[in-house]
Short mmCIF file of C-alpha atoms and ligand atoms in Angstrom, two decimals:
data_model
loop_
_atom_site.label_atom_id
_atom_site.label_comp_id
_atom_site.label_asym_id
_atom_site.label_seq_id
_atom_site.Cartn_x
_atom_site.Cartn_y
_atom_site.Cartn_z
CA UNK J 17 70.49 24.78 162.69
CA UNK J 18 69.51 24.52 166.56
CA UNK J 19 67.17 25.87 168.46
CA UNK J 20 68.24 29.98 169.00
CA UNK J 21 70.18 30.19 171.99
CA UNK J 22 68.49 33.19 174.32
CA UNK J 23 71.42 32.74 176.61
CA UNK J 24 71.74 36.85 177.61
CA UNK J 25 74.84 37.94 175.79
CA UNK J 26 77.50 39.89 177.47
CA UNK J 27 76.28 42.95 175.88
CA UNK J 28 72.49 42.85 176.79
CA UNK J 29 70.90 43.10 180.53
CA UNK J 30 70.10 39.55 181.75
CA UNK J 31 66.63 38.63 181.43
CA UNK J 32 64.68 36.12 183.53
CA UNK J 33 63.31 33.03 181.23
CA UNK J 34 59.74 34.63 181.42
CA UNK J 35 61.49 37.90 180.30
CA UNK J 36 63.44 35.88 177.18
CA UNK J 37 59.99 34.14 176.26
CA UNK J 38 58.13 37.80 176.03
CA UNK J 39 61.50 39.40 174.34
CA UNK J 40 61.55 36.66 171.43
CA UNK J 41 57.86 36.41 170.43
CA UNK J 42 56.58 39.01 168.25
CA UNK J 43 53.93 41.64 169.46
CA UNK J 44 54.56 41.04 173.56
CA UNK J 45 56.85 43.51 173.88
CA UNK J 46 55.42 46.77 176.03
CA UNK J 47 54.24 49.35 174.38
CA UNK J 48 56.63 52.74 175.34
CA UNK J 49 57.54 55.67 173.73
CA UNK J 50 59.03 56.56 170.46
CA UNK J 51 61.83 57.57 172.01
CA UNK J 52 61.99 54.39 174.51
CA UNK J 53 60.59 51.92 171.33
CA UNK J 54 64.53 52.97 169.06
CA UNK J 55 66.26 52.46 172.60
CA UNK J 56 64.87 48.78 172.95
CA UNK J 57 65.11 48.42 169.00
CA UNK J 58 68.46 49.55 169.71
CA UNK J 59 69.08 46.91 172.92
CA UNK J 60 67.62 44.00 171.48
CA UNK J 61 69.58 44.67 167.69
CA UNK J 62 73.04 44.69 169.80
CA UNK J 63 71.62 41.56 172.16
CA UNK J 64 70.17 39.15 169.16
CA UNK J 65 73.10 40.10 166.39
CA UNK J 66 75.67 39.03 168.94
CA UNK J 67 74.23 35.47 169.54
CA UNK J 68 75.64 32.58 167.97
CA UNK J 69 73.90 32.51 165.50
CA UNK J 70 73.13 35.73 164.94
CA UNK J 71 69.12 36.87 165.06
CA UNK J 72 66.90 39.68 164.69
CA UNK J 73 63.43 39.13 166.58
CA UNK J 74 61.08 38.98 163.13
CA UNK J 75 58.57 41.47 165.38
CA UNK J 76 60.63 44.31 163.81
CA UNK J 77 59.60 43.02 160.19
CA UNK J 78 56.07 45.27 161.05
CA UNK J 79 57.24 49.10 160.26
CA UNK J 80 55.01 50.84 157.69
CA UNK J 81 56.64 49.53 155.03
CA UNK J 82 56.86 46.24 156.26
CA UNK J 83 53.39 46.17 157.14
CA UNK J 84 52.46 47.06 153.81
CA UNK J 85 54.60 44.34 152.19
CA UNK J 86 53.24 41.63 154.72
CA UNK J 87 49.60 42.70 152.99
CA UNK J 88 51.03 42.19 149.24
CA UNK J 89 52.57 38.62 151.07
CA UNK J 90 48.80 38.35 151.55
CA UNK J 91 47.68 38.83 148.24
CA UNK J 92 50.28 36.42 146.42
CA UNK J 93 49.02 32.80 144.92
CA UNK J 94 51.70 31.34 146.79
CA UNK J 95 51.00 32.48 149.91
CA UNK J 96 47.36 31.28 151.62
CA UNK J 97 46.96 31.57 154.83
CA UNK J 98 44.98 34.74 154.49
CA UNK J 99 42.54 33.50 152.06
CA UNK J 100 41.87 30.37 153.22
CA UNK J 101 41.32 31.54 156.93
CA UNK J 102 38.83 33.88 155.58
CA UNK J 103 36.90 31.70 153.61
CA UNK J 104 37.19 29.59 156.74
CA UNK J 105 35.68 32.86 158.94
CA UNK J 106 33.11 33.54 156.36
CA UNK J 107 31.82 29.81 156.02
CA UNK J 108 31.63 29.36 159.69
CA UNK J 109 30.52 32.50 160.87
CA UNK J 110 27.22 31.03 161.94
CA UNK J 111 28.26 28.64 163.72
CA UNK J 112 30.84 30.13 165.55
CA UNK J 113 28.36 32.74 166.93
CA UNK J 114 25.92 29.86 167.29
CA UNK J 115 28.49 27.91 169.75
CA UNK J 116 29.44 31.16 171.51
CA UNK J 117 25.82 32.33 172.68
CA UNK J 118 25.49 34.64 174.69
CA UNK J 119 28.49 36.19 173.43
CA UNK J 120 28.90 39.85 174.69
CA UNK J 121 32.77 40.82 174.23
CA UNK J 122 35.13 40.15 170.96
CA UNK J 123 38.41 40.91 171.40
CA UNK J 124 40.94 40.54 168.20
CA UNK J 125 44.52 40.22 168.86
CA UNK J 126 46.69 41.91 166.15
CA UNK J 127 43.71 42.58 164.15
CA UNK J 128 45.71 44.00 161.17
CA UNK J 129 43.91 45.27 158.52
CA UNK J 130 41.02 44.93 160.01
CA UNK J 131 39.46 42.73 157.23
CA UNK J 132 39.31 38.91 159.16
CA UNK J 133 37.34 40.39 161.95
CA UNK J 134 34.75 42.08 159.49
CA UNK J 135 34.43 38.95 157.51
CA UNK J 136 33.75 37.15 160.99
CA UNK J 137 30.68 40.07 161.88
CA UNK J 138 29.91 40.55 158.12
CA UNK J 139 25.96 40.11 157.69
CA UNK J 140 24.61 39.75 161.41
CA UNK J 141 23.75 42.14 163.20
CA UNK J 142 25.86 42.19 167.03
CA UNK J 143 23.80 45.08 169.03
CA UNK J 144 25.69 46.20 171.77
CA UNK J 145 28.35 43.90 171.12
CA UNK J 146 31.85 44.98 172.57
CA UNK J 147 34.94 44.45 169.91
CA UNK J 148 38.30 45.42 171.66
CA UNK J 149 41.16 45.91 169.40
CA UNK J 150 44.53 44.96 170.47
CA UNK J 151 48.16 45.64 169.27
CA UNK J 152 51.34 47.50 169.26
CA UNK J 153 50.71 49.00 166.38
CA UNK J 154 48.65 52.68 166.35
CA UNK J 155 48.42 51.95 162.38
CA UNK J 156 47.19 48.74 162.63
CA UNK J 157 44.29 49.65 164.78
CA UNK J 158 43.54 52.84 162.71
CA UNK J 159 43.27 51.00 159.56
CA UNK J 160 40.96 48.16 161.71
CA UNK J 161 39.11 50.70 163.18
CA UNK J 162 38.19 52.22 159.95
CA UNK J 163 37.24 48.86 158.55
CA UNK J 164 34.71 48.11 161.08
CA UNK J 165 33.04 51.63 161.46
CA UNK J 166 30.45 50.45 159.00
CA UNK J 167 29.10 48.48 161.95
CA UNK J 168 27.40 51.04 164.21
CA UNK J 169 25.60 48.49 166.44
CA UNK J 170 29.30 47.55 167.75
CA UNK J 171 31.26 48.98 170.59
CA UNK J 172 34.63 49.80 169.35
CA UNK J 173 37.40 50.11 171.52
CA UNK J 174 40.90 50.55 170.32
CA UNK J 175 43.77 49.44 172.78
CA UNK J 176 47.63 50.30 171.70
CA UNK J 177 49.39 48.05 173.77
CA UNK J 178 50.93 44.81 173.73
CA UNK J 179 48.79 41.36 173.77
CA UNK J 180 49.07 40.46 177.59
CA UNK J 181 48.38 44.42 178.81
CA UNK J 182 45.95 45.22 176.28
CA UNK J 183 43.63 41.43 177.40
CA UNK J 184 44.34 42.42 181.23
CA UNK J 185 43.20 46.58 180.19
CA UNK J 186 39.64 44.74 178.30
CA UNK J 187 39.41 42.16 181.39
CA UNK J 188 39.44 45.48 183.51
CA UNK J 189 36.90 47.63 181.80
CA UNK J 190 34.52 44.63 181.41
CA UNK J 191 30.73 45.02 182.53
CA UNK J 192 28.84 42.47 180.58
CA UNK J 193 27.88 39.19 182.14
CA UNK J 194 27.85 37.49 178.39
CA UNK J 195 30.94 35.67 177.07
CA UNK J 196 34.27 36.58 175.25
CA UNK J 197 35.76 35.34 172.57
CA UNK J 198 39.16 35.66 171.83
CA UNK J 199 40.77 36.08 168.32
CA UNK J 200 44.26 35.16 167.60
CA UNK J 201 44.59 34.51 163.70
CA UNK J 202 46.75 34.12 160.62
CA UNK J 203 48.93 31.72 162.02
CA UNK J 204 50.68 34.27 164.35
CA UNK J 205 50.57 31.27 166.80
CA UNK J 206 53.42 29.92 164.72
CA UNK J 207 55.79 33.36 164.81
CA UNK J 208 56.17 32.26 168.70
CA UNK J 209 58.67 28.78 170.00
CA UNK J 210 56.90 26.21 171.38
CA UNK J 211 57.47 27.36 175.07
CA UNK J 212 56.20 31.51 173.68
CA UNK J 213 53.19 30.19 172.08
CA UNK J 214 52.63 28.02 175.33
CA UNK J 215 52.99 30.61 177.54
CA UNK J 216 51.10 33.19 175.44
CA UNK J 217 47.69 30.84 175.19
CA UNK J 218 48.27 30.33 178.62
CA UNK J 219 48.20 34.21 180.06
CA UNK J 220 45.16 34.32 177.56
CA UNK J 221 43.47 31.54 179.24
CA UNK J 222 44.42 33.13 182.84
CA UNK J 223 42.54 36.32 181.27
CA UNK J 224 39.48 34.36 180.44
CA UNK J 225 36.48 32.91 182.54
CA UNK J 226 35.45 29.14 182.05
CA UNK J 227 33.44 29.47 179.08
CA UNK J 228 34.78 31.71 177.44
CA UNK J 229 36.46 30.96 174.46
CA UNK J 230 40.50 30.99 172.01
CA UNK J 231 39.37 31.31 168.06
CA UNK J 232 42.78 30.39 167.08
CA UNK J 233 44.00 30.46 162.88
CA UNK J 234 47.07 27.90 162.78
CA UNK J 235 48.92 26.73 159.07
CA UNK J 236 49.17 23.31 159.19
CA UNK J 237 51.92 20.89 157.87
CA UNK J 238 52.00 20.60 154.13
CA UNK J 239 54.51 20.11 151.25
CA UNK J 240 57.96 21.15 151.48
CA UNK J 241 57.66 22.78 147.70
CA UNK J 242 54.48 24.68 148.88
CA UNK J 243 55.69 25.80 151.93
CA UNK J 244 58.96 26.81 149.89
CA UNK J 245 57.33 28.50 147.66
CA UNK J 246 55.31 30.41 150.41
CA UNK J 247 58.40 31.94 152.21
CA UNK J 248 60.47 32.46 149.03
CA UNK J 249 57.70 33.57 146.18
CA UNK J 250 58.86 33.80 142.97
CA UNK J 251 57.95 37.72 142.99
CA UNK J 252 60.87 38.30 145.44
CA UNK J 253 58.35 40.21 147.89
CA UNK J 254 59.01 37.74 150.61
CA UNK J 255 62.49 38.34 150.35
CA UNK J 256 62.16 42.21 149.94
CA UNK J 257 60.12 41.98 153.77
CA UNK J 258 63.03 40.08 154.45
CA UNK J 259 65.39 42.50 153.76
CA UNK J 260 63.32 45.37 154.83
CA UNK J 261 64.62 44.81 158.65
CA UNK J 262 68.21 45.89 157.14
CA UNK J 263 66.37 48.75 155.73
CA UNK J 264 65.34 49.66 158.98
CA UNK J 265 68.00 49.22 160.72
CA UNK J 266 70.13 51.38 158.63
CA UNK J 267 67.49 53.93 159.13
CA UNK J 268 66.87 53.76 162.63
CA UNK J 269 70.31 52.77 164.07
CA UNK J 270 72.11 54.01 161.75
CA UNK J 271 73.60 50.80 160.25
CA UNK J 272 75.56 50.27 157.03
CA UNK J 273 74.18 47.10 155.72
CA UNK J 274 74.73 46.71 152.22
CA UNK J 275 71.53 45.37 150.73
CA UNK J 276 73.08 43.54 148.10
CA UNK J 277 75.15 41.84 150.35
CA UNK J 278 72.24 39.89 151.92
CA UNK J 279 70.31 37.34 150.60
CA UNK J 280 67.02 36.51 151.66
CA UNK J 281 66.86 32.00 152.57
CA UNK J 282 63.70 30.28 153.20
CA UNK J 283 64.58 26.42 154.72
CA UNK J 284 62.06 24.37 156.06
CA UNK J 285 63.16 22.73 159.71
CA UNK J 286 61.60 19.39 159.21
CA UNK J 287 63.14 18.43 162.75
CA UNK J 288 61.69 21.87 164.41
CA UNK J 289 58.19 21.94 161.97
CA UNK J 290 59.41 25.21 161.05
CA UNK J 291 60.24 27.56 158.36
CA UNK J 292 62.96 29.80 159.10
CA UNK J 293 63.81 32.85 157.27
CA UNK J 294 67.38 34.15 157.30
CA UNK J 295 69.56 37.14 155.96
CA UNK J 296 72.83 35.36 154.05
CA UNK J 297 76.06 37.71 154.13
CA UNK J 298 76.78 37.27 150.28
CA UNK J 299 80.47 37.81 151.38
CA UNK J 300 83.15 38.53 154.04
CA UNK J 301 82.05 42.04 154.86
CA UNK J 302 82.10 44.57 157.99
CA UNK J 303 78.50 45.47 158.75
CA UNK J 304 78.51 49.32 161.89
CA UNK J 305 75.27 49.53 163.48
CA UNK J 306 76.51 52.86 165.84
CA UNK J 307 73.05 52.95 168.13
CA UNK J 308 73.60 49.01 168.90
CA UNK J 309 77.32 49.79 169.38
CA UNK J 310 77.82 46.96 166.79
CA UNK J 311 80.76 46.38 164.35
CA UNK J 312 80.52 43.23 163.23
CA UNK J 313 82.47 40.93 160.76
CA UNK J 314 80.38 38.57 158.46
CA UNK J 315 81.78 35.33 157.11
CA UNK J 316 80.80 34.75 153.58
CA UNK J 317 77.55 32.39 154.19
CA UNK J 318 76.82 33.62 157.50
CA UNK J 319 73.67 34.19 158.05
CA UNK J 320 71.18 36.11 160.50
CA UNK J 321 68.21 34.13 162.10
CA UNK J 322 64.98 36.42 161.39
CA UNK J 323 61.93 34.48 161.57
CA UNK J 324 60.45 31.25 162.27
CA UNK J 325 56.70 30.00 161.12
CA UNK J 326 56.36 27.31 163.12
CA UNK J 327 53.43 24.62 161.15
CA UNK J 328 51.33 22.09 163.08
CA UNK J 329 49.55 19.08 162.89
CA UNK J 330 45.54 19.03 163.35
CA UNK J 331 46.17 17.04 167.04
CA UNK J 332 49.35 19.12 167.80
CA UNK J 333 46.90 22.42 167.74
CA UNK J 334 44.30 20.51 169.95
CA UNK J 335 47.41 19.40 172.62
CA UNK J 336 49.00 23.33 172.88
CA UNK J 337 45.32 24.28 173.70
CA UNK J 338 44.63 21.31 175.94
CA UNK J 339 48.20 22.32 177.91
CA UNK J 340 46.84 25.72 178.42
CA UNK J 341 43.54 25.22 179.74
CA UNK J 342 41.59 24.96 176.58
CA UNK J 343 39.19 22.52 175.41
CA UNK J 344 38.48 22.40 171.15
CA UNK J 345 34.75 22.68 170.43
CA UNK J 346 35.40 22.72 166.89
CA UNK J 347 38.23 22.26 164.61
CA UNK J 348 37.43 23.48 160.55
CA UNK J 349 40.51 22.55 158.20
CA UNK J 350 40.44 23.27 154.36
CA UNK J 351 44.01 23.85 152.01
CA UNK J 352 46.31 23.03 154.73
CA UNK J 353 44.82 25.49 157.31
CA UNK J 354 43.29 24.84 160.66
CA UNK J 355 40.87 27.42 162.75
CA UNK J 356 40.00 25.59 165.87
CA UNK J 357 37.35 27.28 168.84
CA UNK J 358 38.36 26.35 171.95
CA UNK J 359 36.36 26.62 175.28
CA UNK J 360 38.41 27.82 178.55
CA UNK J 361 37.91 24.94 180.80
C1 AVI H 1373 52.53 37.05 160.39
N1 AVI H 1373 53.03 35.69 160.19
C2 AVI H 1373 52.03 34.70 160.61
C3 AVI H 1373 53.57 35.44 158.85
C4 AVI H 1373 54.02 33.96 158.74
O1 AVI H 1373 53.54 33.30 157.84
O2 AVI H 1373 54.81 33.51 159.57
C5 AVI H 1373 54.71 36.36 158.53
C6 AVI H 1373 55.36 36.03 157.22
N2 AVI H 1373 56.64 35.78 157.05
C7 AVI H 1373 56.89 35.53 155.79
N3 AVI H 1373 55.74 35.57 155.12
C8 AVI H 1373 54.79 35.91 156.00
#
């Protein structure tokens, strides 16, 4: 398959290239009403089904169920990216803080759960220290919030917004003269194209002062069977996240996507470095989705684009830093995962 096209469709407003790079990468969209949040669910449903091929941005995977499936993803034997970064976070605490002195502000980019960030503080004390909490989601940061109350000498502050207002809100309300560090983990890096995650780590760097600093979580190339086995587990949950943005659809938009008539495909993109996901029509079927003003046929075999997990070598993670302005202090790998701290230049 080739690169998604993001040429605006007839049906969707046309968007500048900046605008296209912040539509397709998860977690930059703006954060708006409930009301305005199903009309641009709505939009960009009608937009990315009618490409060629057909997509669905993989940001909508991340409703509650979703959310709750990406943490049993988490938990599978197959899947390690979570457990290795955190034995990463907890073996190199130390130094991290070490290398960051004075540090004064942590700020945590879709913290999730909550949990990397307290295995990062766990057992030091931080007094005074400011930890800003950014993302889209008002669950996520409740459930991150509640994870890191236990750590009274903190200063907690929650931001619901997406990653570029929420750095530009803590850049704002900054009063400390120590340093930041930044915290972009689990491979969410690898959710964006190369020119997304580009352009996010730059507008992170343009948020930054020269020494302060990226802590950035990035899978790295391994195995095609492992990686396989990853993105289609033997369980089936992978595929039932998969499958859980026709869930949503059909209860947000109104859609009448037959469940069984999608199968969940996991293909690794030597070419790209990526995995894609996709949705494969299981036959010739007509698929209404009313809000998106959709009524689509389905070849048998068609599929629907809905993620990519883009995986790097060691050297390519140092060169997308290096092209935004960052310079590695330290690179830790272990099981196929690199976390790399980077100092804005
Ligand atoms: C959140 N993100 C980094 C995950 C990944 O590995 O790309 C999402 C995921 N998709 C399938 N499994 C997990």
């Amino acid at each position: 398959m080739s690169e998604p096209s993001f040429e605006p469709s007839p049906l969707a407003p046309r968007r500048t290239p900046e605008e296209q790079a912040r539509d397709r990468n998860r977690g930059v969209g703006s954060v708006v009403s409930h009301q305005a949040a199903h009309q641009q669910f709505a939009e960009e449903v009608e937009y990315y089904l009618s490409l060629t091929p057909r997509q669905l941005p993989s940001r909508y995977f991340y409703d509650e169920l979703g959310s709750a499936l990406f943490e049993l993803i988490s938990r599978l034997p197959w899947y390690r990216i979570t457990r290795t970064e955190r034995r990463l976070l907890g073996a190199h605490a130390g130094d991290i803080f070490a290398r960051m002195a004075p540090l004064s502000t942590l700020v945590e980019l879709g913290p999730g759960n909550g949990e990397k960030l307290a295995t990062l503080i766990a057992g030091r004390s931080h007094p005074g220290m400011s930890v800003h909490l950014v993302d889209v989601s008002g669950a996520a940061l409740e459930a991150a919030t509640r994870a890191l109350t236990i750590h009274t000498d903190l200063v907690l502050s929650a931001h619901q917004a997406s990653y570029e207002t929420g750095l530009a809100e803590v850049t704002r309300e900054q009063r400390t003269t120590g340093r930041s560090l930044v915290l972009f983990l689990g491979s969410n890096i690898g959710n964006f194209d190369p020119p997304g995650a580009d352009a996010f780590l730059r507008n992170v760097r343009a948020a930054l002062t020269g020494g302060d600093a990226v802590l950035l979580g990035a899978d790295l190339v391994k195995p095609e069977r492992d990686l396989l086995l990853a993105y289609d587990d033997p369980l089936g949950v992978t595929a039932a996240f998969n499958r859980n943005l026709l869930v949503r659809a059909n209860r947000e938009l109104g859609a009448d996507f037959d469940l069984d008539g999608f199968t969940h495909r996991a293909v690794w993109n030597a070419d790209a470095s990526r995995i894609e996901m996709h949705l494969v029509s299981a036959r010739r079927q007509r698929v209404r989705v009313p809000a998106a003003r959709l009524d689509i046929t389905f070849e048998a075999g068609e599929p629907i684009w809905t993620e990519s997990s883009h995986k790097y070598r060691q050297n390519d993670v140092h060169a997308m830093l290096d092209r935004a302005g960052f310079g590695a202090i330290e690179q830790w790998v272990e099981d196929g995962f690199a976390l790399t701290l980077a100092e804005a230049r």
